[in-house]
C-alpha cells in the first residue's frame, strides 16, 4: 500500500507541473509583449500604468510558481523528468497492448511552449534595449507641466552647470541649464532643468522650453529638439525616432523567427482519426543513434560536393527495430534522455503517407503502455519500409486509448535554485528600470546585470551538476 501511495503521489505531482508550466508559458510572453508595446508606443496615462502593474504582477506570479516548484522538487535531470512523464502518460486505460488506437491526440501545448520561447527571447531583447536607452524623465516635472497645460517656447540659456560634453563644437552634451521664465508679478524667475542636447550649448543659446504661463514655480523642461520636449510632456519613455527603429525590428524579427519555426520545425498537429490507409509497424525502441541523410547521386541537390554537403543532414534519433531493420524516429526532445527512458519499450509506429512536412513524414510512436509520442521519420526511410514489406495497413481499435507523452512538460523542475535566482535578479532589474523615474549610467549597468544574471545562475547550476556527477563516478570507481 505504501508503494502504491507513493507512486500515485508522484503521478499526481507530475500532473500538477504541466498545469503550472502552462500558466507560466502563457503568462510570461504575454506580459513581456504587453510591457514592450506599452513602453514603446504609449505615453504616460492610466492605461500604461494599468498594463505596467498587471504585467509585472503576472511575471511575479510566474516566478513564484517556478520557485515553489524548484524548492519542492527541483534540480531534477532531464532523464528523471522524462521518466516521470512516461509514468504519467502510461496510466491511461486500453483494451490491449498490441492494438492500434483509433484517435491520435493533438499536440497543442508542445508547439505553444516552443513558440513562447521564441517570442520571449526576441521580446526580452527589445525590452532590455529599450529600457537601457530610455530617458525616464517622462515623469515628475514634465508630468505636472503637461497636466497644467504647458506651452513650448524658445528661451535663451542664462547659466550652464555640471556640463559633460565632448571637445568639439558639434559634440553632444549633458548639463543643467537655467533659463528665465516670466513671473505674473513682474520680473523673471530662473528655472533649471537637466537635458541631453545634440550639440554643445553656450550662454545665450536658445533651447525649446516647456513651462506653464503664469506659474514659473512649477519649473520647466527643455532640449534643443522640440520633438524631445514633446516626448517628455507626453510621458513617452523612448524617443519617436527610437520607436520607429526598435518597434519594427522587434516585430519583424519575432514574426520571421516564429513563422520559420512553424513551417520547418514545429510538430503541431490536430486530433486525427486513424484510418486503414495509415501504415503501421510493430517496433521496439533500441536506443539512440545518428541518422545521416544525403541526397542521392544524380539529383540537383548532389550536383557538386558543395551542394551535397549543404543538403546533407544529420538527425539525432531514437532507433526503432522492426524485423532486424533499424528506423530513425526524431522529435523535439532530448534524444539521450529519451533513449535511456524509452529503450526496450515496444509499440506501434504509425503514419499517413500523405502527411508530409519537408523531407519528413509525420509519424506517431504509440507505446504498449498507453502513451503517444509525436515525431517524424525521413520520407526516404518510410518509402524503403514500404518497399521492404515491413508495413501493414492500420486496423484501429475503437476501445484503445492513448495519452500524449509530453516529455518536456516537467521543464520547471529541471532547474535548481541558482538558475531560478538568476531570473529573480533579472526580474528585480526589470522592475527597477520600469518603475524608477530617473536616467543615467545606472540604467545600462542594471540592464547588463539583468541580462547576465540568468546565464550566471544556470552556469552555477551546470557546474554543480558536473561536480556531483564527477563525485558519483569517482565513488563508483572506488567500489
Short mmCIF file of C-alpha atoms in Angstrom, two decimals:
data_model
loop_
_atom_site.label_atom_id
_atom_site.label_comp_id
_atom_site.label_asym_id
_atom_site.label_seq_id
_atom_site.Cartn_x
_atom_site.Cartn_y
_atom_site.Cartn_z
CA UNK A 1 0.00 0.00 0.00
CA UNK A 2 2.85 2.36 0.84
CA UNK A 3 4.47 1.77 -2.57
CA UNK A 4 1.18 2.35 -4.40
CA UNK A 5 0.53 5.54 -2.42
CA UNK A 6 4.00 6.84 -3.28
CA UNK A 7 3.51 6.09 -6.98
CA UNK A 8 0.10 7.78 -7.01
CA UNK A 9 1.59 10.83 -5.29
CA UNK A 10 4.36 11.03 -7.89
CA UNK A 11 1.86 10.79 -10.74
CA UNK A 12 -0.36 13.50 -9.21
CA UNK A 13 2.67 15.76 -8.74
CA UNK A 14 3.61 15.23 -12.38
CA UNK A 15 0.17 16.29 -13.49
CA UNK A 16 0.48 19.47 -11.42
CA UNK A 17 3.69 20.62 -13.08
CA UNK A 18 2.26 20.71 -16.63
CA UNK A 19 -0.65 22.84 -15.43
CA UNK A 20 1.70 25.25 -13.66
CA UNK A 21 4.05 25.20 -16.64
CA UNK A 22 1.20 26.10 -18.97
CA UNK A 23 0.36 29.16 -16.88
CA UNK A 24 3.99 30.27 -16.93
CA UNK A 25 4.23 29.52 -20.66
CA UNK A 26 1.31 31.82 -21.42
CA UNK A 27 1.82 34.49 -18.75
CA UNK A 28 5.49 35.32 -19.40
CA UNK A 29 5.41 36.08 -23.16
CA UNK A 30 2.06 37.90 -22.91
CA UNK A 31 3.35 40.06 -20.06
CA UNK A 32 6.61 40.85 -21.84
CA UNK A 33 4.87 41.70 -25.12
CA UNK A 34 2.47 43.99 -23.24
CA UNK A 35 5.35 45.71 -21.43
CA UNK A 36 7.37 46.21 -24.59
CA UNK A 37 4.46 47.52 -26.65
CA UNK A 38 3.38 49.83 -23.83
CA UNK A 39 6.86 51.17 -23.22
CA UNK A 40 7.39 51.80 -26.91
CA UNK A 41 4.07 53.15 -28.12
CA UNK A 42 2.15 54.62 -25.17
CA UNK A 43 2.75 57.82 -23.24
CA UNK A 44 2.15 58.36 -19.54
CA UNK A 45 -1.50 57.55 -18.99
CA UNK A 46 -3.67 55.41 -16.69
CA UNK A 47 -3.73 52.73 -19.41
CA UNK A 48 0.05 52.42 -19.37
CA UNK A 49 0.10 52.31 -15.58
CA UNK A 50 -2.53 49.55 -15.52
CA UNK A 51 -0.71 47.47 -18.13
CA UNK A 52 2.59 48.01 -16.35
CA UNK A 53 1.37 46.76 -12.98
CA UNK A 54 -0.69 43.89 -14.37
CA UNK A 55 2.26 42.68 -16.45
CA UNK A 56 4.66 42.89 -13.53
CA UNK A 57 2.14 41.03 -11.38
CA UNK A 58 1.90 38.25 -13.99
CA UNK A 59 5.69 37.95 -14.17
CA UNK A 60 5.95 37.90 -10.37
CA UNK A 61 3.28 35.18 -10.13
CA UNK A 62 5.07 33.07 -12.75
CA UNK A 63 8.36 33.48 -10.89
CA UNK A 64 6.78 32.49 -7.55
CA UNK A 65 5.25 29.37 -9.11
CA UNK A 66 8.61 28.39 -10.57
CA UNK A 67 10.42 29.00 -7.27
CA UNK A 68 7.89 26.87 -5.38
CA UNK A 69 8.23 24.05 -7.92
CA UNK A 70 12.03 24.15 -7.67
CA UNK A 71 12.04 24.25 -3.86
CA UNK A 72 9.60 21.36 -3.73
CA UNK A 73 11.04 19.06 -6.37
CA UNK A 74 13.73 20.88 -8.32
CA UNK A 75 17.21 20.07 -9.58
CA UNK A 76 15.99 17.04 -11.49
CA UNK A 77 17.84 15.78 -14.53
CA UNK A 78 16.10 15.67 -17.88
CA UNK A 79 16.12 11.88 -17.66
CA UNK A 80 14.23 11.98 -14.36
CA UNK A 81 11.61 14.38 -15.71
CA UNK A 82 11.25 12.24 -18.85
CA UNK A 83 10.77 9.14 -16.73
CA UNK A 84 8.05 10.82 -14.73
CA UNK A 85 6.34 11.98 -17.90
CA UNK A 86 6.33 8.40 -19.21
CA UNK A 87 4.81 7.12 -15.96
CA UNK A 88 2.16 9.83 -16.05
CA UNK A 89 1.22 9.07 -19.67
CA UNK A 90 1.25 5.30 -19.11
CA UNK A 91 -1.69 5.15 -16.72
CA UNK A 92 -4.34 5.57 -19.43
CA UNK A 93 -6.57 2.51 -19.91
CA UNK A 94 -6.52 0.37 -23.04
CA UNK A 95 -8.12 -2.77 -24.37
CA UNK A 96 -4.81 -4.44 -25.07
CA UNK A 97 -1.15 -3.71 -25.66
CA UNK A 98 -0.96 -4.87 -29.26
CA UNK A 99 -3.75 -2.78 -30.79
CA UNK A 100 -3.67 0.44 -32.78
CA UNK A 101 -5.74 3.33 -31.35
CA UNK A 102 -8.48 4.94 -33.38
CA UNK A 103 -7.78 8.50 -32.22
CA UNK A 104 -4.45 10.31 -32.20
CA UNK A 105 -4.13 13.13 -29.67
CA UNK A 106 -3.31 16.64 -30.83
CA UNK A 107 -0.13 18.47 -29.89
CA UNK A 108 -1.46 21.84 -28.85
CA UNK A 109 0.84 22.64 -25.93
CA UNK A 110 4.10 21.39 -27.42
CA UNK A 111 4.29 23.99 -30.22
CA UNK A 112 2.84 26.67 -27.93
CA UNK A 113 5.69 26.12 -25.49
CA UNK A 114 8.38 26.31 -28.16
CA UNK A 115 6.70 29.32 -29.78
CA UNK A 116 6.57 31.06 -26.39
CA UNK A 117 10.34 30.64 -26.04
CA UNK A 118 10.90 32.33 -29.42
CA UNK A 119 8.56 35.22 -28.64
CA UNK A 120 10.05 35.66 -25.16
CA UNK A 121 13.63 35.72 -26.45
CA UNK A 122 13.07 38.40 -29.09
CA UNK A 123 10.76 40.45 -26.87
CA UNK A 124 13.23 40.42 -23.98
CA UNK A 125 15.94 41.67 -26.33
CA UNK A 126 13.77 44.56 -27.49
CA UNK A 127 12.66 45.35 -23.94
CA UNK A 128 16.16 45.39 -22.44
CA UNK A 129 17.48 47.61 -25.23
CA UNK A 130 14.54 49.96 -24.79
CA UNK A 131 14.86 50.16 -21.01
CA UNK A 132 18.61 50.66 -21.07
CA UNK A 133 18.35 53.52 -23.56
CA UNK A 134 15.14 55.03 -22.18
CA UNK A 135 15.09 58.52 -20.77
CA UNK A 136 12.73 58.09 -17.83
CA UNK A 137 12.29 61.80 -17.25
CA UNK A 138 8.86 61.49 -18.84
CA UNK A 139 7.53 61.59 -15.28
CA UNK A 140 7.87 64.05 -12.40
CA UNK A 141 8.17 67.68 -13.54
CA UNK A 142 7.12 67.01 -17.11
CA UNK A 143 4.00 65.17 -15.92
CA UNK A 144 2.98 68.13 -13.77
CA UNK A 145 3.64 70.58 -16.61
CA UNK A 146 1.58 68.50 -19.06
CA UNK A 147 -1.30 68.32 -16.60
CA UNK A 148 -1.27 72.11 -16.10
CA UNK A 149 -1.24 72.90 -19.84
CA UNK A 150 2.39 73.71 -20.58
CA UNK A 151 3.41 75.54 -23.75
CA UNK A 152 6.70 75.23 -25.62
CA UNK A 153 8.73 78.35 -26.43
CA UNK A 154 12.33 79.10 -27.32
CA UNK A 155 14.26 80.74 -24.47
CA UNK A 156 17.94 81.72 -24.12
CA UNK A 157 20.25 79.97 -21.66
CA UNK A 158 21.48 82.20 -18.84
CA UNK A 159 23.58 79.66 -16.92
CA UNK A 160 25.15 76.25 -17.58
CA UNK A 161 26.32 73.93 -14.78
CA UNK A 162 27.65 70.39 -14.49
CA UNK A 163 28.26 70.14 -18.20
CA UNK A 164 29.54 66.87 -19.64
CA UNK A 165 30.41 67.33 -23.30
CA UNK A 166 32.92 66.38 -25.98
CA UNK A 167 35.70 68.65 -27.10
CA UNK A 168 34.16 69.51 -30.46
CA UNK A 169 31.71 72.33 -31.02
CA UNK A 170 29.22 69.94 -32.57
CA UNK A 171 29.51 67.22 -29.92
CA UNK A 172 26.53 66.24 -27.76
CA UNK A 173 26.31 67.50 -24.21
CA UNK A 174 24.58 66.83 -20.91
CA UNK A 175 24.22 69.70 -18.46
CA UNK A 176 22.00 71.60 -16.05
CA UNK A 177 20.61 74.56 -17.98
CA UNK A 178 18.98 77.64 -16.46
CA UNK A 179 16.51 79.86 -18.30
CA UNK A 180 14.34 82.78 -17.18
CA UNK A 181 10.56 82.42 -17.01
CA UNK A 182 8.25 85.48 -16.81
CA UNK A 183 6.52 85.95 -13.46
CA UNK A 184 2.89 87.21 -13.20
CA UNK A 185 4.05 89.71 -10.58
CA UNK A 186 6.71 91.14 -12.87
CA UNK A 187 10.32 90.28 -13.49
CA UNK A 188 11.82 86.91 -14.36
CA UNK A 189 12.17 83.68 -12.34
CA UNK A 190 15.09 81.31 -13.02
CA UNK A 191 14.21 77.70 -13.82
CA UNK A 192 16.82 74.93 -14.02
CA UNK A 193 16.49 71.56 -15.75
CA UNK A 194 18.83 68.85 -16.96
CA UNK A 195 18.93 68.00 -20.65
CA UNK A 196 20.87 65.86 -23.13
CA UNK A 197 21.36 68.07 -26.18
CA UNK A 198 22.56 67.06 -29.61
CA UNK A 199 25.09 69.90 -29.67
CA UNK A 200 27.22 71.64 -27.12
CA UNK A 201 25.42 74.74 -25.84
CA UNK A 202 26.70 78.09 -24.67
CA UNK A 203 25.35 81.06 -22.76
CA UNK A 204 22.80 82.79 -24.94
CA UNK A 205 21.98 79.70 -26.99
CA UNK A 206 18.27 79.04 -27.30
CA UNK A 207 16.50 75.86 -26.22
CA UNK A 208 12.93 74.68 -26.64
CA UNK A 209 11.49 75.07 -23.13
CA UNK A 210 8.12 73.85 -21.84
CA UNK A 211 6.57 75.82 -18.97
CA UNK A 212 3.16 76.84 -17.69
CA UNK A 213 2.37 80.54 -18.36
CA UNK A 214 1.92 82.42 -15.11
CA UNK A 215 3.23 79.52 -12.97
CA UNK A 216 7.05 79.61 -13.07
CA UNK A 217 7.17 77.87 -9.69
CA UNK A 218 6.24 74.58 -11.45
CA UNK A 219 9.61 74.56 -13.20
CA UNK A 220 10.46 73.71 -16.80
CA UNK A 221 11.87 71.05 -19.08
CA UNK A 222 13.77 71.70 -22.27
CA UNK A 223 16.01 70.47 -25.06
CA UNK A 224 17.45 71.63 -28.36
CA UNK A 225 14.90 69.40 -30.15
CA UNK A 226 11.24 70.28 -29.97
CA UNK A 227 10.28 66.61 -30.51
CA UNK A 228 12.21 65.65 -27.37
CA UNK A 229 10.34 68.23 -25.27
CA UNK A 230 7.04 66.97 -26.67
CA UNK A 231 8.07 63.42 -25.78
CA UNK A 232 8.71 64.41 -22.18
CA UNK A 233 5.36 66.16 -21.92
CA UNK A 234 3.63 63.16 -23.44
CA UNK A 235 5.35 60.88 -20.95
CA UNK A 236 6.92 58.60 -23.54
CA UNK A 237 9.94 56.63 -22.32
CA UNK A 238 11.57 56.39 -25.76
CA UNK A 239 12.08 58.97 -28.46
CA UNK A 240 9.94 58.73 -31.57
CA UNK A 241 12.98 58.01 -33.72
CA UNK A 242 13.97 55.10 -31.48
CA UNK A 243 10.41 53.75 -31.51
CA UNK A 244 10.44 53.52 -35.30
CA UNK A 245 13.73 51.63 -35.18
CA UNK A 246 13.20 49.25 -32.24
CA UNK A 247 9.49 48.59 -32.80
CA UNK A 248 9.55 47.36 -36.42
CA UNK A 249 12.78 45.41 -35.87
CA UNK A 250 11.27 43.65 -32.86
CA UNK A 251 8.00 42.85 -34.63
CA UNK A 252 9.60 41.68 -37.87
CA UNK A 253 12.30 39.58 -36.19
CA UNK A 254 9.78 37.90 -33.88
CA UNK A 255 7.33 37.24 -36.70
CA UNK A 256 10.02 35.91 -39.05
CA UNK A 257 11.53 33.57 -36.45
CA UNK A 258 8.13 32.27 -35.36
CA UNK A 259 6.94 31.66 -38.92
CA UNK A 260 10.20 29.97 -39.89
CA UNK A 261 9.99 27.66 -36.91
CA UNK A 262 6.31 26.86 -37.52
CA UNK A 263 6.95 25.94 -41.15
CA UNK A 264 10.10 23.87 -40.64
CA UNK A 265 10.45 22.58 -37.07
CA UNK A 266 7.06 22.63 -35.38
CA UNK A 267 5.40 19.27 -34.67
CA UNK A 268 1.97 20.85 -34.41
CA UNK A 269 -0.91 18.62 -35.48
CA UNK A 270 -4.62 18.36 -34.66
CA UNK A 271 -6.53 15.41 -33.24
CA UNK A 272 -6.72 12.82 -36.02
CA UNK A 273 -8.59 9.61 -36.74
CA UNK A 274 -6.60 6.56 -37.80
CA UNK A 275 -8.00 5.02 -40.99
CA UNK A 276 -6.98 1.88 -42.95
CA UNK A 277 -4.83 3.98 -45.32
CA UNK A 278 -2.44 4.64 -42.43
CA UNK A 279 0.65 2.43 -42.31
CA UNK A 280 1.86 0.68 -39.18
CA UNK A 281 5.00 -1.05 -37.96
CA UNK A 282 5.47 -3.13 -34.86
CA UNK A 283 8.68 -1.75 -33.37
CA UNK A 284 10.98 -1.87 -30.36
CA UNK A 285 12.97 1.13 -29.14
CA UNK A 286 16.61 0.03 -29.07
CA UNK A 287 18.29 3.29 -28.05
CA UNK A 288 19.61 6.38 -29.79
CA UNK A 289 21.67 6.98 -32.90
CA UNK A 290 22.66 9.44 -35.60
CA UNK A 291 20.87 9.23 -38.94
CA UNK A 292 22.68 10.77 -41.89
CA UNK A 293 20.61 11.57 -44.95
CA UNK A 294 22.50 12.62 -48.08
CA UNK A 295 20.99 13.46 -51.48
CA UNK A 296 21.05 10.62 -53.97
CA UNK A 297 23.50 10.78 -56.89
CA UNK A 298 22.05 12.37 -59.99
CA UNK A 299 19.61 14.72 -58.26
CA UNK A 300 20.11 18.53 -58.38
CA UNK A 301 20.96 18.63 -54.66
CA UNK A 302 24.02 16.46 -55.36
CA UNK A 303 25.27 18.31 -58.45
CA UNK A 304 28.63 19.01 -56.80
CA UNK A 305 30.33 18.35 -53.49
CA UNK A 306 29.38 21.74 -52.06
CA UNK A 307 25.67 21.23 -52.77
CA UNK A 308 25.87 17.67 -51.50
CA UNK A 309 27.30 18.82 -48.16
CA UNK A 310 24.75 21.64 -47.91
CA UNK A 311 21.83 19.23 -48.44
CA UNK A 312 23.13 16.51 -46.16
CA UNK A 313 21.54 16.47 -42.73
CA UNK A 314 22.31 14.55 -39.58
CA UNK A 315 19.46 13.77 -37.21
CA UNK A 316 19.89 12.55 -33.64
CA UNK A 317 17.13 9.96 -33.39
CA UNK A 318 15.51 7.22 -31.41
CA UNK A 319 16.37 3.99 -33.17
CA UNK A 320 13.45 1.63 -33.72
CA UNK A 321 13.87 -2.01 -34.67
CA UNK A 322 11.44 -3.90 -36.89
CA UNK A 323 12.35 -7.36 -38.18
CA UNK A 324 16.06 -6.64 -37.78
CA UNK A 325 15.69 -3.34 -39.65
CA UNK A 326 16.63 -0.03 -37.97
CA UNK A 327 14.39 3.01 -38.46
CA UNK A 328 15.20 6.55 -37.20
CA UNK A 329 12.50 8.49 -35.33
CA UNK A 330 13.19 12.10 -34.42
CA UNK A 331 11.22 14.65 -32.43
CA UNK A 332 11.64 17.79 -30.30
CA UNK A 333 13.14 16.09 -27.27
CA UNK A 334 16.44 15.41 -25.56
CA UNK A 335 17.41 12.32 -27.52
CA UNK A 336 19.85 10.88 -24.96
CA UNK A 337 17.40 11.24 -22.09
CA UNK A 338 14.52 9.88 -24.18
CA UNK A 339 16.62 6.93 -25.31
CA UNK A 340 17.55 5.93 -21.77
CA UNK A 341 13.92 6.16 -20.62
CA UNK A 342 12.22 4.51 -23.60
CA UNK A 343 14.86 1.93 -24.54
CA UNK A 344 13.37 -1.56 -24.61
CA UNK A 345 9.75 -0.46 -24.88
CA UNK A 346 7.54 -1.92 -27.59
CA UNK A 347 4.75 -0.33 -29.55
CA UNK A 348 3.48 0.83 -32.92
CA UNK A 349 4.91 3.32 -35.37
CA UNK A 350 2.08 4.89 -37.39
CA UNK A 351 2.00 7.40 -40.21
CA UNK A 352 -0.13 8.54 -43.11
CA UNK A 353 1.83 8.68 -46.42
CA UNK A 354 0.22 11.96 -47.40
CA UNK A 355 1.04 13.85 -44.20
CA UNK A 356 4.47 15.22 -45.01
CA UNK A 357 6.46 18.23 -43.92
CA UNK A 358 9.54 18.97 -45.96
CA UNK A 359 11.75 15.89 -46.10
CA UNK A 360 9.85 14.08 -43.35
CA UNK A 361 6.63 12.15 -42.84
CA UNK A 362 4.74 12.99 -39.66
CA UNK A 363 4.66 9.87 -37.50
CA UNK A 364 3.38 8.72 -34.12
CA UNK A 365 5.12 6.28 -31.80
CA UNK A 366 2.47 4.57 -29.65
CA UNK A 367 3.77 2.55 -26.70
CA UNK A 368 2.07 -0.55 -25.36
CA UNK A 369 1.88 1.24 -22.00
CA UNK A 370 -0.61 3.76 -23.41
CA UNK A 371 1.50 6.76 -24.42
CA UNK A 372 1.74 8.53 -27.77
CA UNK A 373 4.94 10.33 -28.80
CA UNK A 374 4.67 12.64 -31.86
CA UNK A 375 7.62 12.92 -34.21
CA UNK A 376 8.69 12.21 -37.77
CA UNK A 377 10.67 9.84 -39.94
CA UNK A 378 12.50 10.71 -43.17
CA UNK A 379 10.42 10.24 -46.33
CA UNK A 380 13.05 8.00 -47.87
CA UNK A 381 13.05 5.71 -44.82
CA UNK A 382 9.25 5.45 -44.93
CA UNK A 383 9.32 4.57 -48.62
CA UNK A 384 12.03 1.96 -48.08
CA UNK A 385 9.99 0.36 -45.30
CA UNK A 386 7.02 0.04 -47.64
CA UNK A 387 9.16 -1.46 -50.43
CA UNK A 388 10.68 -3.95 -47.99
CA UNK A 389 7.21 -5.12 -46.97
CA UNK A 390 7.61 -4.13 -43.32
CA UNK A 391 4.40 -2.13 -43.13
CA UNK A 392 0.80 -3.20 -42.96
CA UNK A 393 -2.49 -1.26 -43.13
CA UNK A 394 -3.74 0.04 -39.80
CA UNK A 395 -6.52 -1.86 -38.06
CA UNK A 396 -7.61 0.64 -35.40
CA UNK A 397 -9.32 -0.50 -32.22
CA UNK A 398 -12.10 1.92 -31.13
CA UNK A 399 -11.61 0.86 -27.50
CA UNK A 400 -7.91 1.59 -27.45
CA UNK A 401 -6.97 4.83 -25.65
CA UNK A 402 -3.65 6.64 -25.59
CA UNK A 403 -2.36 9.73 -23.83
CA UNK A 404 0.06 12.25 -25.31
CA UNK A 405 3.60 11.84 -23.98
CA UNK A 406 4.86 15.39 -23.42
CA UNK A 407 8.47 14.80 -22.44
CA UNK A 408 9.07 18.50 -21.84
CA UNK A 409 6.09 19.05 -19.55
CA UNK A 410 8.22 18.91 -16.40
CA UNK A 411 10.69 21.58 -17.53
CA UNK A 412 10.22 23.66 -14.35
CA UNK A 413 11.73 21.04 -12.04
CA UNK A 414 14.83 20.56 -14.20
CA UNK A 415 16.14 23.86 -12.84
CA UNK A 416 17.85 24.33 -9.50
CA UNK A 417 17.75 27.26 -7.10
CA UNK A 418 20.79 29.12 -8.59
CA UNK A 419 19.19 29.08 -12.04
CA UNK A 420 15.85 30.37 -10.80
CA UNK A 421 17.51 33.00 -8.62
CA UNK A 422 19.19 34.32 -11.75
CA UNK A 423 15.75 35.00 -13.20
CA UNK A 424 14.68 36.57 -9.89
CA UNK A 425 17.59 39.03 -10.13
CA UNK A 426 16.66 39.75 -13.75
CA UNK A 427 13.06 40.45 -12.68
CA UNK A 428 14.29 42.86 -9.98
CA UNK A 429 16.41 44.72 -12.54
CA UNK A 430 13.46 44.86 -14.93
CA UNK A 431 11.16 46.26 -12.26
CA UNK A 432 13.74 48.89 -11.27
CA UNK A 433 14.15 50.09 -14.86
CA UNK A 434 10.38 50.28 -15.30
CA UNK A 435 9.45 51.94 -12.02
CA UNK A 436 12.33 54.29 -11.14
CA UNK A 437 11.82 57.67 -12.88
CA UNK A 438 15.46 58.52 -13.40
CA UNK A 439 18.07 58.37 -16.13
CA UNK A 440 21.79 57.90 -16.12
CA UNK A 441 24.56 55.33 -16.43
CA UNK A 442 22.97 53.10 -13.78
CA UNK A 443 20.29 52.08 -16.31
CA UNK A 444 22.89 50.49 -18.59
CA UNK A 445 24.56 48.67 -15.70
CA UNK A 446 21.20 47.45 -14.39
CA UNK A 447 20.21 46.23 -17.84
CA UNK A 448 23.52 44.38 -18.22
CA UNK A 449 23.06 42.78 -14.79
CA UNK A 450 19.53 41.69 -15.73
CA UNK A 451 20.73 40.11 -18.97
CA UNK A 452 23.70 38.28 -17.42
CA UNK A 453 22.08 37.09 -14.18
CA UNK A 454 20.15 34.11 -15.69
CA UNK A 455 23.27 32.96 -17.53
CA UNK A 456 25.34 33.13 -14.34
CA UNK A 457 22.67 31.20 -12.45
CA UNK A 458 22.48 28.39 -14.98
CA UNK A 459 26.29 28.26 -15.23
CA UNK A 460 26.43 27.69 -11.46
CA UNK A 461 23.74 25.04 -11.82
CA UNK A 462 25.67 23.24 -14.58
CA UNK A 463 28.92 23.35 -12.61
CA UNK A 464 27.22 21.93 -9.52
CA UNK A 465 25.78 19.08 -11.55
CA UNK A 466 29.13 18.34 -13.17
CA UNK A 467 30.77 18.20 -9.73
CA UNK A 468 28.07 15.87 -8.40
CA UNK A 469 28.35 13.59 -11.43
CA UNK A 470 32.14 13.50 -11.12
CA UNK A 471 31.86 12.65 -7.43
CA UNK A 472 29.38 9.86 -8.18
CA UNK A 473 31.66 8.40 -10.85
CA UNK A 474 34.64 8.57 -8.51
CA UNK A 475 32.69 6.82 -5.76
CA UNK A 476 31.55 4.14 -8.21
CA UNK A 477 35.15 3.62 -9.35
CA UNK A 478 36.32 3.05 -5.78
CA UNK A 479 33.68 0.38 -5.32
#
